Short mmCIF file of C-alpha atoms in Angstrom, two decimals:
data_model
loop_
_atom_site.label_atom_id
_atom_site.label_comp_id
_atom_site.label_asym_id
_atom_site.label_seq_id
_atom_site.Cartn_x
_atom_site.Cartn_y
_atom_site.Cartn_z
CA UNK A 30 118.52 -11.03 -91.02
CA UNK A 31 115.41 -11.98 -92.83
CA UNK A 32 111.82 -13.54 -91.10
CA UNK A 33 109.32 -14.72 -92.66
CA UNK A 34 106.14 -14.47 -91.15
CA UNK A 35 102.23 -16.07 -91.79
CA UNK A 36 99.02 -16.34 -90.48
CA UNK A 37 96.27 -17.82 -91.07
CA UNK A 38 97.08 -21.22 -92.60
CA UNK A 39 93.90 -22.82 -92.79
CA UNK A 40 95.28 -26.44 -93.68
CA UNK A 41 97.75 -25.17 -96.87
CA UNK A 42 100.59 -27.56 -95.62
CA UNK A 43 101.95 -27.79 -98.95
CA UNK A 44 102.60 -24.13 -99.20
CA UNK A 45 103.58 -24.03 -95.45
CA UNK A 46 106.39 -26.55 -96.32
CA UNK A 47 107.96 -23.46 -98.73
CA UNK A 48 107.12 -20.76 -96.62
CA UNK A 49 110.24 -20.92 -94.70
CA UNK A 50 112.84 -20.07 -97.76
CA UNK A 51 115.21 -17.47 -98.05
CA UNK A 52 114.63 -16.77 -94.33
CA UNK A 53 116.13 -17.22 -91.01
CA UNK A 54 113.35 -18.30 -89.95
CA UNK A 55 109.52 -18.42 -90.13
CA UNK A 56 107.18 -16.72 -87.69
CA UNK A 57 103.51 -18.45 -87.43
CA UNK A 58 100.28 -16.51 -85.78
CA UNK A 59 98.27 -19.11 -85.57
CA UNK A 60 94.97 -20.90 -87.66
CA UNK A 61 96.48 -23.73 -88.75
CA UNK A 62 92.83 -25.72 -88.36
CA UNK A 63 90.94 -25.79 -91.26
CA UNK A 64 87.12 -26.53 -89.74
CA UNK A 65 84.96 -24.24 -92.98
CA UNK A 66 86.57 -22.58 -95.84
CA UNK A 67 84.06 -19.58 -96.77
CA UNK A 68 85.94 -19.44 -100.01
CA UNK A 69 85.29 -23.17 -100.83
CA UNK A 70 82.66 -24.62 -98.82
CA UNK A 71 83.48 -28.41 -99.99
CA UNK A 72 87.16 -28.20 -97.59
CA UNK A 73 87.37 -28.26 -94.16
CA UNK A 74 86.44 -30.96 -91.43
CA UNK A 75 83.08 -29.39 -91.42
CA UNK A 76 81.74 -30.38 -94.93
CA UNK A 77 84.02 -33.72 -94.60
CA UNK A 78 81.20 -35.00 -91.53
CA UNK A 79 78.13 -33.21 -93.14
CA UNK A 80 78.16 -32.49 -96.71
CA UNK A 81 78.94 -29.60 -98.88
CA UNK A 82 74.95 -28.82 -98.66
CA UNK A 83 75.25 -28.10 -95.13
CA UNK A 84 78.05 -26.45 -95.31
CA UNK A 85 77.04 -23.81 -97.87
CA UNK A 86 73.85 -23.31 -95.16
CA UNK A 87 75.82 -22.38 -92.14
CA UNK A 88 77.92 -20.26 -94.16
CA UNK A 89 74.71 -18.51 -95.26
CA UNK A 90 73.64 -18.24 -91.77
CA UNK A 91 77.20 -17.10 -90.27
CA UNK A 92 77.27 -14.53 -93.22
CA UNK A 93 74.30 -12.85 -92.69
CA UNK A 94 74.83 -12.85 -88.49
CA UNK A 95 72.11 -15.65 -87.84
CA UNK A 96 74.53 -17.20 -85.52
CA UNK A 97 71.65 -18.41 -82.95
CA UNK A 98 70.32 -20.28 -86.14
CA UNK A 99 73.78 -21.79 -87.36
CA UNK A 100 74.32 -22.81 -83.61
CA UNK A 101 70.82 -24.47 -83.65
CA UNK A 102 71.92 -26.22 -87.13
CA UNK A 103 74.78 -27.24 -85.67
CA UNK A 104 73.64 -28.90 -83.02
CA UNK A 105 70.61 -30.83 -85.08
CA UNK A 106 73.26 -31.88 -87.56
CA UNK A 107 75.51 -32.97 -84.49
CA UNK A 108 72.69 -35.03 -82.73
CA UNK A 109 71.71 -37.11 -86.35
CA UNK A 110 75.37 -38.00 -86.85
CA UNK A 111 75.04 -39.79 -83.30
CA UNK A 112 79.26 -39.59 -82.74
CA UNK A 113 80.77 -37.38 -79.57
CA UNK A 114 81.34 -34.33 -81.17
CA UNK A 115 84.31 -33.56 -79.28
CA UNK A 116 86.48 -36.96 -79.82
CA UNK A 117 85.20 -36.35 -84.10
CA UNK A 118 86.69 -32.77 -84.11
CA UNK A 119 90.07 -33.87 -81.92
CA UNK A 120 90.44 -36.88 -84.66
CA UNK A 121 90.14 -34.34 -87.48
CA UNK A 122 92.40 -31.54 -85.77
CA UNK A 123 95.24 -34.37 -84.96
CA UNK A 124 95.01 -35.45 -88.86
CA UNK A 125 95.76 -32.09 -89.75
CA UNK A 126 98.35 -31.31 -87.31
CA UNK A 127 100.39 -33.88 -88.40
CA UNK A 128 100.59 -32.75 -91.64
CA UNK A 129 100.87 -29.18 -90.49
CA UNK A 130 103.36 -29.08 -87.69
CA UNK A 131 105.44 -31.79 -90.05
CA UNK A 132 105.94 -29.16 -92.96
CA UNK A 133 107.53 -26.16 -90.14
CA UNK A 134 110.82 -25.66 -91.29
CA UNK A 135 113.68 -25.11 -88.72
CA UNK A 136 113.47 -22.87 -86.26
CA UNK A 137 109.71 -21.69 -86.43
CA UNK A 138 108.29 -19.53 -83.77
CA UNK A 139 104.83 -20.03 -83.09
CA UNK A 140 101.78 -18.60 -81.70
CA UNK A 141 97.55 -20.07 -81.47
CA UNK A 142 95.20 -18.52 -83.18
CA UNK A 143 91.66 -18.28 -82.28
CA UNK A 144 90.37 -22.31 -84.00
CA UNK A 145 93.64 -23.80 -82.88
CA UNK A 146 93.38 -26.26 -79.93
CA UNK A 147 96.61 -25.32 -77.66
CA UNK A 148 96.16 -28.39 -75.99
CA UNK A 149 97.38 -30.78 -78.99
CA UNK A 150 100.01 -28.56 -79.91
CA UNK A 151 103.05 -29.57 -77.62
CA UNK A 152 102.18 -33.68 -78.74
CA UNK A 153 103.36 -32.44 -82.23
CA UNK A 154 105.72 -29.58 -81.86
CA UNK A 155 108.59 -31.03 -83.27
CA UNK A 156 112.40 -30.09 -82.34
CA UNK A 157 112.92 -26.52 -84.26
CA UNK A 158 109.30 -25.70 -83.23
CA UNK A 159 109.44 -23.03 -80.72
CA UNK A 160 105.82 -22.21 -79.48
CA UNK A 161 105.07 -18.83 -77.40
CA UNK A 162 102.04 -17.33 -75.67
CA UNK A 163 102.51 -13.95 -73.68
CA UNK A 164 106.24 -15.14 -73.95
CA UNK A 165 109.09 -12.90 -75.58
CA UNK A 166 112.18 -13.85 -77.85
CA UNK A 167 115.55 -12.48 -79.17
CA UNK A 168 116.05 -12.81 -83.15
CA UNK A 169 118.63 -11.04 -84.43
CA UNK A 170 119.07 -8.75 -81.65
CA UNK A 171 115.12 -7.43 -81.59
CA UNK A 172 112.77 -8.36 -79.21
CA UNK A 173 109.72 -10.78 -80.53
CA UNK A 174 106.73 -10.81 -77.97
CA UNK A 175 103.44 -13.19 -78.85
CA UNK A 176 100.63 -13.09 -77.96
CA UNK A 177 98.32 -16.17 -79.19
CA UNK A 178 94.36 -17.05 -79.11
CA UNK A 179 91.24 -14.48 -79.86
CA UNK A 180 88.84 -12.98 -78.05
CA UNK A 181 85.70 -14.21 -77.64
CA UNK A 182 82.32 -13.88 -80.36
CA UNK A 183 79.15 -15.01 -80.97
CA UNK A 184 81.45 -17.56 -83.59
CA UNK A 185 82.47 -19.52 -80.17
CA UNK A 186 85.95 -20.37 -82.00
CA UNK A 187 87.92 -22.82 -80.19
CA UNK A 188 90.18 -20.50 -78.39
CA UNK A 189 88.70 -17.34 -77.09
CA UNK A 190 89.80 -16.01 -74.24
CA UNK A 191 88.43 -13.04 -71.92
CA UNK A 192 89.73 -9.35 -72.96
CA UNK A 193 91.23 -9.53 -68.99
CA UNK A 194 92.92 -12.83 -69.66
CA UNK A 195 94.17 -11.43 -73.25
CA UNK A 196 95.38 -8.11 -71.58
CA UNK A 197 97.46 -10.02 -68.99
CA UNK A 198 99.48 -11.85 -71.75
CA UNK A 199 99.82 -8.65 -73.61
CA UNK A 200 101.13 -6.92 -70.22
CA UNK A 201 103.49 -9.74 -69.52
CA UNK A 202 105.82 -8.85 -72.54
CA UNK A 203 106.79 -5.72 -71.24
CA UNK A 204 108.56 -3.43 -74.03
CA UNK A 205 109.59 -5.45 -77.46
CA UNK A 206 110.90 -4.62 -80.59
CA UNK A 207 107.92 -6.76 -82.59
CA UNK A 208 104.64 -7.36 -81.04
CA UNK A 209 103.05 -10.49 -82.68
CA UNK A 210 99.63 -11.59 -82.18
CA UNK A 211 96.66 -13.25 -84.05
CA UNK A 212 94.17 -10.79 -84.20
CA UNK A 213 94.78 -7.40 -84.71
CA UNK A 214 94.81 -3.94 -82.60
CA UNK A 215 91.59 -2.82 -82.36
CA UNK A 216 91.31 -0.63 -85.06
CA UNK A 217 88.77 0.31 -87.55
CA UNK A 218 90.88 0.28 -90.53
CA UNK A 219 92.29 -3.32 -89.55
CA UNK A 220 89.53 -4.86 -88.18
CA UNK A 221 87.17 -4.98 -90.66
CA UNK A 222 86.44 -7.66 -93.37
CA UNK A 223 85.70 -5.90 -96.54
CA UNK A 224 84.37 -9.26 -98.48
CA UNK A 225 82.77 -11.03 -94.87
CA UNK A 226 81.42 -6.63 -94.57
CA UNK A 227 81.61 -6.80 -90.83
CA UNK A 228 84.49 -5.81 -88.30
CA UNK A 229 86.12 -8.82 -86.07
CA UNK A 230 87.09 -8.19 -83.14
CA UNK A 231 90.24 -6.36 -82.29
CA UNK A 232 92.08 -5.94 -78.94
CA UNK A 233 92.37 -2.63 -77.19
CA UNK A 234 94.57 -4.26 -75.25
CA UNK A 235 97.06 -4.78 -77.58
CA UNK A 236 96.11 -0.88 -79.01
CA UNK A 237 97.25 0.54 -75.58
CA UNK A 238 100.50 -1.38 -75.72
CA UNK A 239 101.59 -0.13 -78.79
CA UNK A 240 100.40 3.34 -77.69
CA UNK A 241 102.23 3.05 -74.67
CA UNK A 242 105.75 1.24 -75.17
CA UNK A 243 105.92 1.91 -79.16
CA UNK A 244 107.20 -1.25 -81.02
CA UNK A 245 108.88 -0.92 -84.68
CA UNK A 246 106.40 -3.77 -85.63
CA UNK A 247 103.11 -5.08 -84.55
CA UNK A 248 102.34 -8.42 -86.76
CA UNK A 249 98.83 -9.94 -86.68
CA UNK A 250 96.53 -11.94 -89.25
CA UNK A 251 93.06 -12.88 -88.65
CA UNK A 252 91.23 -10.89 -91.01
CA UNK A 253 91.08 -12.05 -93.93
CA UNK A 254 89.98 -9.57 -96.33
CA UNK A 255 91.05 -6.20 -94.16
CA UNK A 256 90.21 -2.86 -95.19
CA UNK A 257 93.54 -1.64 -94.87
CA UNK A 258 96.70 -4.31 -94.69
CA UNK A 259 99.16 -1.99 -93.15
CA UNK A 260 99.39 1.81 -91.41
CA UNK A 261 101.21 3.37 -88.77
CA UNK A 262 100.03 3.99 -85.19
CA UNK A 263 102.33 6.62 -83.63
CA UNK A 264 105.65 4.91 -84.26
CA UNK A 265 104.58 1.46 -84.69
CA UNK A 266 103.98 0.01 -88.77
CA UNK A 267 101.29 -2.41 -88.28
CA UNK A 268 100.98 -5.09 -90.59
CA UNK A 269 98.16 -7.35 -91.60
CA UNK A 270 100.15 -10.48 -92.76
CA UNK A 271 97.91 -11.93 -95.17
CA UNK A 272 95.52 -14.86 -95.55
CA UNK A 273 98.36 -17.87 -96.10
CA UNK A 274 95.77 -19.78 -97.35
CA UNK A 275 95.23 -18.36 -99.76
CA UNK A 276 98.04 -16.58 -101.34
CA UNK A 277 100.55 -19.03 -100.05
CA UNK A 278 103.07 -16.53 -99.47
CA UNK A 279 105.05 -15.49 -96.45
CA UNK A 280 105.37 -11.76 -95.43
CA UNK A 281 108.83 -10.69 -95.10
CA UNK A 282 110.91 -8.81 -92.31
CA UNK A 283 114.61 -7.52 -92.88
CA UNK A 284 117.19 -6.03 -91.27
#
C-alpha cells in the first residue's frame, strides 16, 4: 500500500490536484490558506487587499521579530481600508477553499494546520474527504492518529491552540502506528527554520508520545526550511514532509 502525504499547501491547488497519483491515498497536514508568501510577497490574500509594498514591510517586520510593530501595521492598514476585517479574510479563505478542497483526490485524510479556519472546512469537505483532529484511522492495517492546529505565537495564526488543549488531542489517540500532526515534535533539529533563522514552535506533547508509545512514523510539516527533514527518536523515523508549495511534490509511504 502506498500514501502519499503533504503539508503545507499554501494555495498550490494545481499541484494538489496531482498529488494524489500512484497512491492509495493522500494524507494532508494542514495550511491550505495562503494569507503571505515570504517567498513571493505579491501572492496571498494579504498583498491582494494592501499592495505588494505593504506586504514586503510586514514581512520585514515579521522577519526580524518586530511583531508588536507588524501587529500595529496591521491594524493601521486594517482601519484605512474601512471593511470588517473578519467577513474580508472569510471571503478570501472560502475563494480558496473551493479551489482547494475541489482538487482532493479520493479518499484524502485530512488534518488543520495552524492558518486554516476549521470552521469552513466541513461546508466544503467533499465526499472522499475524510477530516480528523485527535481522531485515529486504519489504512492498510496501521494505525493513522492526527493531530491538527498549532500552538500558539506571537504570529497569532488563525488556529493556535493552548499546549493543554494540544496535549489532550495528542493523548486521545492512544498507541498508533503513524502519528500525524502539523507542527513538529519539539525538537531542535526539526524545529528550526534555517532560511526564516529562528525555531517555531514544536510540541513536547507530541515528543512525550512518541517517547512513550513508539510509533513507526511521526509525519508533520510546518517548517518550511528545517534544519534537518528527517531522524529517528528512539524507534520512531520522523519526517518533515516538505513545503508542498513549493516543491509540489507528495512524500511517499509504502508498505
Amino acid at each position: 500500500m502506498r500514501i502519499n502525504v503533504v503539508s503545507d499547501v499554501h494555495g498550490n491547488a494545481g499541484a494538489l490536484a496531482k498529488a494524489g497519483e500512484g497512491a492509495d491515498a493522500l494524507v494532508c497536514l494542514g495550511d491550505l490558506v495562503l494569507f503571505l508568501d515570504y517567498a513571493d510577497h505579491s501572492r496571498g490574500i494579504f498583498p491582494d487587499l494592501f499592495g505588494v509594498e505593504n506586504a514586503d514591510l510586514i514581512v520585514e517586520l515579521r522577519t526580524a521579530r518586530r511583531f508588536d510593530e507588524a501587529r500595529d501595521l496591521g491594524r493601521r492598514l486594517w482601519s484605512e481600508l474601512r471593511v470588517d476585517r473578519d467577513t474580508a479574510i472569510e471571503s478570501a479563505v472560502r475563494r480558496q477553499y473551493e479551489e482547494l478542497f475541489a482538487a482532493f483526490p479520493t479518499p484524502t485524510y485530512a488534518t488543520y494546520g495552524n492558518v486554516d479556519i476549521p470552521g469552513l472546512w466541513s461546508e466544503f469537505a467533499r465526499p472522499g474527504t475524510t477530516v480528523l483532529d485527535g481522531e485515529r484511522i486504519e489504512l492498510g492495517g496501521l494505525v493513522f492518529g492526527f493531530v491538527g492546529g498549532g500552538l500558539r505565537t506571537p504570529m497569532r495564526t488563525p488556529y493556535e491552540i493552548s499546549d493543554e488543549e494540544y496535549a489532550a488531542k495528542v493523548e486521545a489517540l492512544g498507541e498508533v502506528d503513524v502519528l500525524c500532526s502539523h507542527i513538529p515534535p519539539d525538537v531542535p533539529e526539526l524545529t528550526y527554520d534555517t532560511v526564516a533563522r529562528r525555531f517555531e514552535r514544536g510540541s513536547t506533547a507530541l515528543l512525550d508520545a512518541i517517547r512513550r508509545t513508539r510509533p513507526r512514523y511521526a509525519l508533520f510539516g510546518h517548517v518550511h526550511q528545517p534544519l534537518a527533514r528527517r531522524m529517528r527518536v528512539g524507534a520512531t523515523e520522523c519526517v518533515n514532509v516538505g513545503h508542498f508549495a513549493a516543491t509540489g511534490r507528495p512524500w511517499s509511504l509504502e508498505w
